Amino acid sequence: MKHIKILSLILAVVMVAAMLGACSGKTTEKEVLTMGTNAAFPPYEFVDENNKVAGIDAEIAAAVAEKLGMELEIKDMAFDSLITAVSSGSIDVVLAGMTVTPEREESVNFSDSYATGIQVVIVKEDSPIATIDDLADKKIGVQTGTTGDIYCAGDYGEDAVARYDNGALAVAALQNGQVDCVVIDNEPAKAFVAANEGLKILDTEYITENYAAAIAKDNTELLEKFNKALAELKAEGKLDEIIAKYIKAE
Ligand code: ARG
């Protein structure tokens, strides 16, 4: 009997100690903000020489996390799995040069917009394709699940698009002659053309798209906090500063 009492006393002490430990751990550790992206989309996100995800989106997310007193963690994943990942809660937020579309808005909430993008067409310098009107009957390389993919499949048919895991692979397919052109956002297009010989971008009149962060529908608390932090970054000139670091004015 005496032994049992002592044992349960020891047990109680151990449990209280463990609880105290857990609590004090929480107060010192920062809450984590997990951002999902697809880091093959320069200058918005790319893997740098230190094997870290860098770029405009990574820096915006880091600045927002700092304002929220949170620690940023970045997960690199397939672009077409980002919406599911954020709506299922396996990541908190998507920053991926992601265009706000009505279809995506059915699954997630978007923050206020932080940048704009335009879908453009990359061709070989000697390509017979001169304008968008020449795209009919051509093979178009796109990144799976992007607006470029969705628009082209809609306008020219499923058979016209060749889907790749990222823009760089679509551009490689253009170089190899597997596709006749690549439809992708203007800033990554510029980066890919600069990094590859013999390519050019057509002058196009496509619609300007808005980029925003995607957050789960039920996480309105984070949406509000994100928008507030973003507004502050805009007001402080910090957002322009981040963008100007990666996109040089022409
Ligand atoms: N803006 C396009 C879209 O939302 C392409 C974005 C691709 N982003 C990326 N990180 N690969 O569909």
Short mmCIF file of N, CA, C and O in Angstrom, two decimals, residues 74-201:
data_model
loop_
_atom_site.label_atom_id
_atom_site.label_comp_id
_atom_site.label_asym_id
_atom_site.label_seq_id
_atom_site.Cartn_x
_atom_site.Cartn_y
_atom_site.Cartn_z
N ILE A 74 9.06 26.39 -45.97
CA ILE A 74 8.61 26.30 -47.37
C ILE A 74 8.64 24.87 -47.85
O ILE A 74 9.63 24.16 -47.66
N LYS A 75 7.54 24.45 -48.47
CA LYS A 75 7.47 23.11 -49.05
C LYS A 75 7.35 23.24 -50.56
O LYS A 75 6.44 23.91 -51.07
N ASP A 76 8.28 22.59 -51.26
CA ASP A 76 8.30 22.61 -52.72
C ASP A 76 7.52 21.40 -53.22
O ASP A 76 7.82 20.27 -52.84
N MET A 77 6.48 21.64 -54.02
CA MET A 77 5.66 20.52 -54.50
C MET A 77 5.15 20.77 -55.91
O MET A 77 5.41 21.83 -56.48
N ALA A 78 4.47 19.80 -56.47
CA ALA A 78 3.93 19.95 -57.83
C ALA A 78 2.90 21.08 -57.84
O ALA A 78 2.10 21.20 -56.90
N PHE A 79 2.92 21.91 -58.89
CA PHE A 79 1.99 23.04 -58.92
C PHE A 79 0.54 22.59 -58.81
O PHE A 79 -0.23 23.19 -58.08
N ASP A 80 0.20 21.51 -59.51
CA ASP A 80 -1.21 21.10 -59.52
C ASP A 80 -1.66 20.38 -58.25
O ASP A 80 -2.79 19.92 -58.18
N SER A 81 -0.77 20.28 -57.25
CA SER A 81 -1.22 19.70 -55.98
C SER A 81 -1.35 20.77 -54.89
O SER A 81 -1.77 20.47 -53.76
N LEU A 82 -1.03 22.02 -55.23
CA LEU A 82 -1.02 23.09 -54.21
C LEU A 82 -2.40 23.41 -53.64
O LEU A 82 -2.55 23.58 -52.43
N ILE A 83 -3.41 23.48 -54.51
CA ILE A 83 -4.76 23.84 -54.05
C ILE A 83 -5.28 22.78 -53.08
O ILE A 83 -5.83 23.10 -52.01
N THR A 84 -5.08 21.51 -53.42
CA THR A 84 -5.51 20.42 -52.54
C THR A 84 -4.74 20.46 -51.22
O THR A 84 -5.32 20.28 -50.16
N ALA A 85 -3.43 20.71 -51.32
CA ALA A 85 -2.61 20.73 -50.11
C ALA A 85 -3.07 21.82 -49.14
O ALA A 85 -3.16 21.59 -47.93
N VAL A 86 -3.40 22.98 -49.67
CA VAL A 86 -3.82 24.07 -48.77
C VAL A 86 -5.25 23.87 -48.28
O VAL A 86 -5.55 24.13 -47.11
N SER A 87 -6.14 23.36 -49.11
CA SER A 87 -7.51 23.19 -48.64
C SER A 87 -7.63 22.04 -47.66
O SER A 87 -8.50 22.03 -46.80
N SER A 88 -6.71 21.08 -47.74
CA SER A 88 -6.75 19.96 -46.80
C SER A 88 -5.96 20.26 -45.52
O SER A 88 -5.96 19.46 -44.59
N GLY A 89 -5.28 21.40 -45.49
CA GLY A 89 -4.57 21.80 -44.28
C GLY A 89 -3.16 21.25 -44.15
O GLY A 89 -2.53 21.43 -43.12
N SER A 90 -2.62 20.60 -45.17
CA SER A 90 -1.24 20.10 -45.03
C SER A 90 -0.23 21.23 -45.22
O SER A 90 0.93 21.09 -44.83
N ILE A 91 -0.66 22.35 -45.80
CA ILE A 91 0.13 23.59 -45.79
C ILE A 91 -0.82 24.72 -45.40
O ILE A 91 -2.04 24.56 -45.51
N ASP A 92 -0.27 25.86 -44.95
CA ASP A 92 -1.13 26.96 -44.51
C ASP A 92 -1.47 27.93 -45.63
O ASP A 92 -2.53 28.54 -45.64
N VAL A 93 -0.51 28.11 -46.53
CA VAL A 93 -0.69 29.15 -47.55
C VAL A 93 0.08 28.76 -48.81
O VAL A 93 1.11 28.09 -48.73
N VAL A 94 -0.46 29.17 -49.96
CA VAL A 94 0.25 28.96 -51.24
C VAL A 94 0.73 30.31 -51.74
O VAL A 94 -0.07 31.25 -51.82
N LEU A 95 2.01 30.42 -52.02
CA LEU A 95 2.51 31.56 -52.80
C LEU A 95 3.29 30.95 -53.93
O LEU A 95 4.33 30.32 -53.70
N ALA A 96 2.77 31.08 -55.13
CA ALA A 96 3.37 30.36 -56.26
C ALA A 96 3.11 31.10 -57.57
O ALA A 96 2.87 30.47 -58.59
N GLY A 97 3.11 32.42 -57.52
CA GLY A 97 2.76 33.17 -58.72
C GLY A 97 1.39 32.72 -59.18
O GLY A 97 1.11 32.63 -60.37
N MET A 98 0.55 32.38 -58.21
CA MET A 98 -0.73 31.76 -58.53
C MET A 98 -1.77 32.82 -58.92
O MET A 98 -1.99 33.77 -58.19
N THR A 99 -2.37 32.59 -60.06
CA THR A 99 -3.39 33.50 -60.58
C THR A 99 -4.72 33.26 -59.87
O THR A 99 -5.10 32.10 -59.66
N VAL A 100 -5.40 34.36 -59.56
CA VAL A 100 -6.74 34.26 -58.99
C VAL A 100 -7.69 33.90 -60.12
O VAL A 100 -7.76 34.62 -61.12
N THR A 101 -8.38 32.77 -60.01
CA THR A 101 -9.40 32.41 -61.01
C THR A 101 -10.68 32.03 -60.28
O THR A 101 -10.64 31.55 -59.15
N PRO A 102 -11.83 32.23 -60.92
CA PRO A 102 -13.11 31.86 -60.29
C PRO A 102 -13.17 30.39 -59.92
O PRO A 102 -13.73 30.04 -58.88
N GLU A 103 -12.55 29.52 -60.74
CA GLU A 103 -12.58 28.07 -60.43
C GLU A 103 -11.81 27.79 -59.15
O GLU A 103 -12.27 27.04 -58.29
N ARG A 104 -10.64 28.36 -59.02
CA ARG A 104 -9.84 28.15 -57.80
C ARG A 104 -10.53 28.76 -56.59
O ARG A 104 -10.43 28.22 -55.48
N GLU A 105 -11.24 29.87 -56.82
CA GLU A 105 -11.95 30.52 -55.70
C GLU A 105 -13.07 29.65 -55.14
O GLU A 105 -13.56 29.90 -54.06
N GLU A 106 -13.45 28.63 -55.88
CA GLU A 106 -14.46 27.69 -55.34
C GLU A 106 -13.83 26.79 -54.28
O GLU A 106 -14.52 26.30 -53.40
N SER A 107 -12.51 26.60 -54.34
CA SER A 107 -11.84 25.70 -53.39
C SER A 107 -11.07 26.41 -52.29
O SER A 107 -10.84 25.84 -51.23
N VAL A 108 -10.59 27.63 -52.57
CA VAL A 108 -9.75 28.35 -51.60
C VAL A 108 -10.14 29.82 -51.55
O VAL A 108 -10.86 30.31 -52.43
N ASN A 109 -9.66 30.51 -50.53
CA ASN A 109 -9.77 31.97 -50.50
C ASN A 109 -8.45 32.55 -50.99
O ASN A 109 -7.39 31.99 -50.69
N PHE A 110 -8.52 33.66 -51.70
CA PHE A 110 -7.31 34.35 -52.11
C PHE A 110 -7.13 35.62 -51.28
O PHE A 110 -8.10 36.29 -50.94
N SER A 111 -5.87 35.92 -51.00
CA SER A 111 -5.54 37.17 -50.31
C SER A 111 -5.70 38.31 -51.31
O SER A 111 -6.01 38.08 -52.48
N ASP A 112 -5.44 39.53 -50.85
CA ASP A 112 -5.37 40.66 -51.78
C ASP A 112 -4.21 40.35 -52.72
O ASP A 112 -3.26 39.66 -52.36
N SER A 113 -4.29 40.93 -53.92
CA SER A 113 -3.25 40.63 -54.92
C SER A 113 -1.95 41.36 -54.58
O SER A 113 -1.98 42.45 -54.05
N TYR A 114 -0.83 40.72 -54.90
CA TYR A 114 0.46 41.35 -54.63
C TYR A 114 1.28 41.56 -55.88
O TYR A 114 2.36 42.17 -55.84
N ALA A 115 0.82 41.04 -57.03
CA ALA A 115 1.57 41.21 -58.28
C ALA A 115 0.66 40.86 -59.45
O ALA A 115 -0.43 40.32 -59.25
N THR A 116 1.12 41.19 -60.65
CA THR A 116 0.36 40.84 -61.84
C THR A 116 1.23 39.99 -62.77
O THR A 116 2.45 40.03 -62.68
N GLY A 117 0.58 39.25 -63.60
CA GLY A 117 1.28 38.43 -64.58
C GLY A 117 0.53 38.45 -65.90
O GLY A 117 -0.65 38.79 -65.92
N ILE A 118 1.21 38.12 -66.97
CA ILE A 118 0.57 38.05 -68.30
C ILE A 118 1.01 36.74 -68.94
O ILE A 118 2.19 36.38 -68.87
N GLN A 119 0.08 36.02 -69.53
CA GLN A 119 0.46 34.82 -70.26
C GLN A 119 1.08 35.23 -71.59
O GLN A 119 0.50 36.03 -72.32
N VAL A 120 2.26 34.71 -71.88
CA VAL A 120 2.94 35.03 -73.13
C VAL A 120 3.32 33.75 -73.86
O VAL A 120 3.20 32.65 -73.31
N VAL A 121 3.78 33.91 -75.08
CA VAL A 121 4.13 32.77 -75.92
C VAL A 121 5.63 32.82 -76.22
O VAL A 121 6.13 33.82 -76.72
N ILE A 122 6.33 31.74 -75.88
CA ILE A 122 7.75 31.63 -76.23
C ILE A 122 7.86 30.77 -77.49
O ILE A 122 7.23 29.71 -77.57
N VAL A 123 8.64 31.22 -78.45
CA VAL A 123 8.89 30.44 -79.67
C VAL A 123 10.38 30.46 -79.97
O VAL A 123 11.13 31.26 -79.39
N LYS A 124 10.80 29.62 -80.91
CA LYS A 124 12.19 29.69 -81.38
C LYS A 124 12.32 30.94 -82.23
O LYS A 124 11.35 31.38 -82.87
N GLU A 125 13.50 31.50 -82.27
CA GLU A 125 13.71 32.75 -83.01
C GLU A 125 13.28 32.67 -84.47
O GLU A 125 12.80 33.64 -85.02
N ASP A 126 13.46 31.49 -85.05
CA ASP A 126 13.12 31.35 -86.48
C ASP A 126 11.73 30.75 -86.69
O ASP A 126 11.42 30.25 -87.77
N SER A 127 10.88 30.79 -85.66
CA SER A 127 9.56 30.17 -85.74
C SER A 127 8.64 30.87 -86.74
O SER A 127 8.66 32.09 -86.85
N PRO A 128 7.81 30.09 -87.45
CA PRO A 128 6.80 30.71 -88.32
C PRO A 128 5.66 31.35 -87.51
O PRO A 128 4.86 32.09 -88.06
N ILE A 129 5.59 31.02 -86.21
CA ILE A 129 4.54 31.60 -85.37
C ILE A 129 4.89 33.07 -85.08
O ILE A 129 5.92 33.36 -84.49
N ALA A 130 4.02 33.97 -85.54
CA ALA A 130 4.29 35.40 -85.35
C ALA A 130 3.30 36.05 -84.39
O ALA A 130 3.64 37.00 -83.69
N THR A 131 2.09 35.54 -84.38
CA THR A 131 1.07 36.09 -83.48
C THR A 131 0.29 34.94 -82.86
O THR A 131 0.43 33.78 -83.27
N ILE A 132 -0.59 35.29 -81.91
CA ILE A 132 -1.44 34.29 -81.26
C ILE A 132 -2.30 33.55 -82.29
O ILE A 132 -2.57 32.37 -82.13
N ASP A 133 -2.70 34.25 -83.36
CA ASP A 133 -3.55 33.63 -84.38
C ASP A 133 -2.88 32.44 -85.05
O ASP A 133 -3.55 31.60 -85.63
N ASP A 134 -1.56 32.38 -84.99
CA ASP A 134 -0.84 31.26 -85.62
C ASP A 134 -0.79 30.01 -84.74
O ASP A 134 -0.23 29.00 -85.14
N LEU A 135 -1.37 30.08 -83.55
CA LEU A 135 -1.27 28.94 -82.63
C LEU A 135 -2.18 27.76 -83.00
O LEU A 135 -1.93 26.64 -82.56
N ALA A 136 -3.22 28.01 -83.79
CA ALA A 136 -4.12 26.92 -84.18
C ALA A 136 -3.30 25.86 -84.90
O ALA A 136 -2.42 26.18 -85.70
N ASP A 137 -3.57 24.60 -84.58
CA ASP A 137 -2.87 23.44 -85.17
C ASP A 137 -1.42 23.30 -84.71
O ASP A 137 -0.68 22.50 -85.26
N LYS A 138 -1.02 24.07 -83.73
CA LYS A 138 0.35 23.95 -83.23
C LYS A 138 0.34 23.16 -81.92
O LYS A 138 -0.67 23.06 -81.24
N LYS A 139 1.51 22.59 -81.61
CA LYS A 139 1.65 21.89 -80.33
C LYS A 139 2.14 22.92 -79.30
O LYS A 139 3.18 23.56 -79.51
N ILE A 140 1.41 23.05 -78.20
CA ILE A 140 1.72 24.08 -77.21
C ILE A 140 2.20 23.44 -75.91
O ILE A 140 1.47 22.65 -75.30
N GLY A 141 3.38 23.78 -75.48
CA GLY A 141 3.90 23.26 -74.21
C GLY A 141 3.43 24.14 -73.05
O GLY A 141 3.46 25.37 -73.14
N VAL A 142 2.99 23.50 -71.98
CA VAL A 142 2.51 24.24 -70.80
C VAL A 142 2.94 23.51 -69.52
O VAL A 142 3.30 22.33 -69.57
N GLN A 143 2.86 24.22 -68.40
CA GLN A 143 3.04 23.54 -67.11
C GLN A 143 1.66 23.05 -66.66
O GLN A 143 0.69 23.82 -66.65
N THR A 144 1.61 21.79 -66.27
CA THR A 144 0.34 21.16 -65.86
C THR A 144 -0.42 21.97 -64.81
O THR A 144 0.16 22.34 -63.79
N GLY A 145 -1.68 22.23 -65.09
CA GLY A 145 -2.56 22.85 -64.11
C GLY A 145 -2.46 24.35 -64.01
O GLY A 145 -3.16 24.97 -63.21
N THR A 146 -1.62 24.97 -64.83
CA THR A 146 -1.49 26.43 -64.80
C THR A 146 -2.59 27.06 -65.67
O THR A 146 -3.24 26.37 -66.46
N THR A 147 -2.72 28.35 -65.55
CA THR A 147 -3.71 29.04 -66.38
C THR A 147 -3.34 28.91 -67.85
O THR A 147 -4.24 28.81 -68.70
N GLY A 148 -2.05 28.87 -68.17
CA GLY A 148 -1.62 28.67 -69.55
C GLY A 148 -2.19 27.36 -70.09
O GLY A 148 -2.71 27.30 -71.21
N ASP A 149 -2.12 26.33 -69.28
CA ASP A 149 -2.67 25.01 -69.61
C ASP A 149 -4.18 25.12 -69.81
O ASP A 149 -4.73 24.71 -70.84
N ILE A 150 -4.86 25.71 -68.84
CA ILE A 150 -6.32 25.78 -68.87
C ILE A 150 -6.82 26.59 -70.08
O ILE A 150 -7.70 26.15 -70.82
N TYR A 151 -6.19 27.75 -70.32
CA TYR A 151 -6.63 28.59 -71.46
C TYR A 151 -6.38 27.89 -72.78
O TYR A 151 -7.23 27.89 -73.67
N CYS A 152 -5.18 27.32 -72.94
CA CYS A 152 -4.82 26.72 -74.23
C CYS A 152 -5.66 25.49 -74.52
O CYS A 152 -6.11 25.29 -75.65
N ALA A 153 -5.88 24.66 -73.49
CA ALA A 153 -6.71 23.47 -73.69
C ALA A 153 -8.12 23.91 -74.06
O ALA A 153 -8.78 23.30 -74.91
N GLY A 154 -8.59 24.99 -73.46
CA GLY A 154 -9.93 25.52 -73.76
C GLY A 154 -10.00 26.09 -75.16
O GLY A 154 -10.96 25.83 -75.90
N ASP A 155 -8.99 26.86 -75.55
CA ASP A 155 -9.04 27.55 -76.85
C ASP A 155 -8.66 26.66 -78.03
O ASP A 155 -9.18 26.82 -79.12
N TYR A 156 -7.70 25.75 -77.82
CA TYR A 156 -7.18 24.99 -78.96
C TYR A 156 -7.45 23.49 -78.85
O TYR A 156 -7.10 22.72 -79.74
N GLY A 157 -8.02 23.06 -77.74
CA GLY A 157 -8.35 21.64 -77.56
C GLY A 157 -7.29 20.89 -76.77
O GLY A 157 -6.12 21.27 -76.77
N GLU A 158 -7.74 19.84 -76.11
CA GLU A 158 -6.86 19.00 -75.27
C GLU A 158 -5.64 18.48 -76.04
O GLU A 158 -4.54 18.43 -75.51
N ASP A 159 -5.86 18.12 -77.32
CA ASP A 159 -4.77 17.53 -78.10
C ASP A 159 -3.68 18.53 -78.44
O ASP A 159 -2.56 18.14 -78.77
N ALA A 160 -4.00 19.80 -78.36
CA ALA A 160 -3.02 20.84 -78.73
C ALA A 160 -1.98 21.04 -77.64
O ALA A 160 -0.88 21.51 -77.91
N VAL A 161 -2.31 20.70 -76.39
CA VAL A 161 -1.38 20.98 -75.30
C VAL A 161 -0.54 19.76 -74.92
O VAL A 161 -1.03 18.63 -74.91
N ALA A 162 0.72 20.02 -74.66
CA ALA A 162 1.62 19.01 -74.11
C ALA A 162 1.97 19.51 -72.72
O ALA A 162 2.47 20.63 -72.55
N ARG A 163 1.65 18.68 -71.71
CA ARG A 163 1.79 19.13 -70.32
C ARG A 163 3.11 18.65 -69.71
O ARG A 163 3.48 17.49 -69.85
N TYR A 164 3.77 19.56 -68.99
CA TYR A 164 5.05 19.25 -68.33
C TYR A 164 4.96 19.62 -66.86
O TYR A 164 4.15 20.47 -66.47
N ASP A 165 5.84 18.99 -66.07
CA ASP A 165 5.83 19.23 -64.62
C ASP A 165 6.23 20.64 -64.26
O ASP A 165 5.86 21.14 -63.19
N ASN A 166 7.05 21.27 -65.09
CA ASN A 166 7.41 22.66 -64.82
C ASN A 166 7.74 23.39 -66.12
O ASN A 166 7.88 22.75 -67.18
N GLY A 167 7.89 24.69 -66.02
CA GLY A 167 8.13 25.50 -67.20
C GLY A 167 9.45 25.18 -67.89
O GLY A 167 9.53 25.20 -69.12
N ALA A 168 10.46 24.87 -67.10
CA ALA A 168 11.78 24.57 -67.67
C ALA A 168 11.71 23.34 -68.57
O ALA A 168 12.33 23.29 -69.63
N LEU A 169 10.93 22.34 -68.17
CA LEU A 169 10.78 21.13 -68.99
C LEU A 169 10.01 21.45 -70.27
O LEU A 169 10.32 20.90 -71.33
N ALA A 170 9.03 22.34 -70.18
CA ALA A 170 8.28 22.74 -71.37
C ALA A 170 9.22 23.48 -72.33
O ALA A 170 9.18 23.24 -73.54
N VAL A 171 10.09 24.32 -71.78
CA VAL A 171 11.05 25.06 -72.61
C VAL A 171 12.07 24.10 -73.24
O VAL A 171 12.43 24.23 -74.40
N ALA A 172 12.49 23.09 -72.49
CA ALA A 172 13.40 22.08 -73.04
C ALA A 172 12.74 21.35 -74.20
O ALA A 172 13.37 21.05 -75.22
N ALA A 173 11.44 21.07 -74.07
CA ALA A 173 10.69 20.41 -75.14
C ALA A 173 10.61 21.30 -76.39
O ALA A 173 10.64 20.80 -77.52
N LEU A 174 10.54 22.60 -76.17
CA LEU A 174 10.54 23.55 -77.29
C LEU A 174 11.90 23.50 -78.00
O LEU A 174 11.98 23.44 -79.22
N GLN A 175 12.96 23.47 -77.21
CA GLN A 175 14.31 23.39 -77.78
C GLN A 175 14.50 22.10 -78.59
O GLN A 175 15.14 22.10 -79.62
N ASN A 176 13.91 21.01 -78.10
CA ASN A 176 14.04 19.70 -78.77
C ASN A 176 13.11 19.54 -79.96
O ASN A 176 13.13 18.50 -80.61
N GLY A 177 12.22 20.51 -80.16
CA GLY A 177 11.28 20.41 -81.27
C GLY A 177 10.07 19.54 -80.97
O GLY A 177 9.31 19.19 -81.86
N GLN A 178 9.85 19.19 -79.69
CA GLN A 178 8.67 18.39 -79.34
C GLN A 178 7.40 19.23 -79.30
O GLN A 178 6.31 18.71 -79.42
N VAL A 179 7.56 20.52 -79.05
CA VAL A 179 6.41 21.45 -79.10
C VAL A 179 6.82 22.65 -79.96
O VAL A 179 8.02 22.89 -80.17
N ASP A 180 5.81 23.40 -80.43
CA ASP A 180 6.10 24.55 -81.31
C ASP A 180 6.22 25.86 -80.52
O ASP A 180 6.76 26.84 -81.02
N CYS A 181 5.67 25.86 -79.33
CA CYS A 181 5.74 27.07 -78.51
C CYS A 181 5.45 26.69 -77.06
O CYS A 181 5.03 25.56 -76.78
N VAL A 182 5.67 27.63 -76.16
CA VAL A 182 5.35 27.42 -74.75
C VAL A 182 4.52 28.62 -74.30
O VAL A 182 4.88 29.77 -74.58
N VAL A 183 3.42 28.36 -73.62
CA VAL A 183 2.61 29.45 -73.06
C VAL A 183 2.82 29.45 -71.55
O VAL A 183 2.59 28.44 -70.88
N ILE A 184 3.29 30.59 -71.06
CA ILE A 184 3.67 30.70 -69.65
C ILE A 184 3.65 32.17 -69.24
O ILE A 184 3.58 33.06 -70.09
N ASP A 185 3.71 32.42 -67.95
CA ASP A 185 3.70 33.78 -67.41
C ASP A 185 4.92 34.59 -67.87
O ASP A 185 6.01 34.02 -68.05
N ASN A 186 4.74 35.89 -68.04
CA ASN A 186 5.78 36.73 -68.66
C ASN A 186 7.12 36.78 -67.93
O ASN A 186 8.17 36.69 -68.57
N GLU A 187 7.13 36.87 -66.62
CA GLU A 187 8.44 36.97 -65.93
C GLU A 187 9.24 35.68 -66.01
O GLU A 187 10.41 35.70 -66.36
N PRO A 188 8.64 34.51 -65.71
CA PRO A 188 9.38 33.27 -65.92
C PRO A 188 9.79 33.14 -67.39
O PRO A 188 10.90 32.67 -67.68
N ALA A 189 8.93 33.56 -68.31
CA ALA A 189 9.27 33.48 -69.75
C ALA A 189 10.56 34.24 -70.01
O ALA A 189 11.46 33.72 -70.67
N LYS A 190 10.66 35.44 -69.48
CA LYS A 190 11.88 36.25 -69.67
C LYS A 190 13.10 35.51 -69.11
O LYS A 190 14.16 35.49 -69.73
N ALA A 191 12.94 34.91 -67.94
CA ALA A 191 14.05 34.20 -67.32
C ALA A 191 14.47 32.99 -68.16
O ALA A 191 15.66 32.76 -68.37
N PHE A 192 13.49 32.25 -68.69
CA PHE A 192 13.81 31.07 -69.51
C PHE A 192 14.46 31.48 -70.83
O PHE A 192 15.39 30.82 -71.30
N VAL A 193 13.97 32.57 -71.43
CA VAL A 193 14.54 33.03 -72.70
C VAL A 193 15.98 33.53 -72.48
O VAL A 193 16.87 33.27 -73.29
N ALA A 194 16.20 34.17 -71.36
CA ALA A 194 17.55 34.66 -71.05
C ALA A 194 18.53 33.50 -70.81
O ALA A 194 19.71 33.60 -71.12
N ALA A 195 18.01 32.40 -70.29
CA ALA A 195 18.87 31.26 -69.95
C ALA A 195 19.06 30.28 -71.10
O ALA A 195 19.83 29.34 -70.99
N ASN A 196 18.33 30.48 -72.19
CA ASN A 196 18.40 29.55 -73.32
C ASN A 196 18.69 30.30 -74.62
O ASN A 196 18.13 31.36 -74.86
N GLU A 197 19.50 29.73 -75.47
CA GLU A 197 19.82 30.32 -76.78
C GLU A 197 18.64 30.19 -77.73
O GLU A 197 17.91 29.21 -77.68
N GLY A 198 18.49 31.17 -78.60
CA GLY A 198 17.61 31.04 -79.76
C GLY A 198 16.12 31.09 -79.51
O GLY A 198 15.33 30.61 -80.32
N LEU A 199 15.70 31.67 -78.39
CA LEU A 199 14.27 31.76 -78.10
C LEU A 199 13.83 33.22 -78.04
O LEU A 199 14.64 34.10 -77.75
N LYS A 200 12.56 33.46 -78.30
CA LYS A 200 12.02 34.82 -78.14
C LYS A 200 10.58 34.76 -77.64
O LYS A 200 9.94 33.71 -77.69
N ILE A 201 10.10 35.90 -77.18
CA ILE A 201 8.73 36.01 -76.66
C ILE A 201 7.92 36.84 -77.65
O ILE A 201 8.37 37.91 -78.07
#
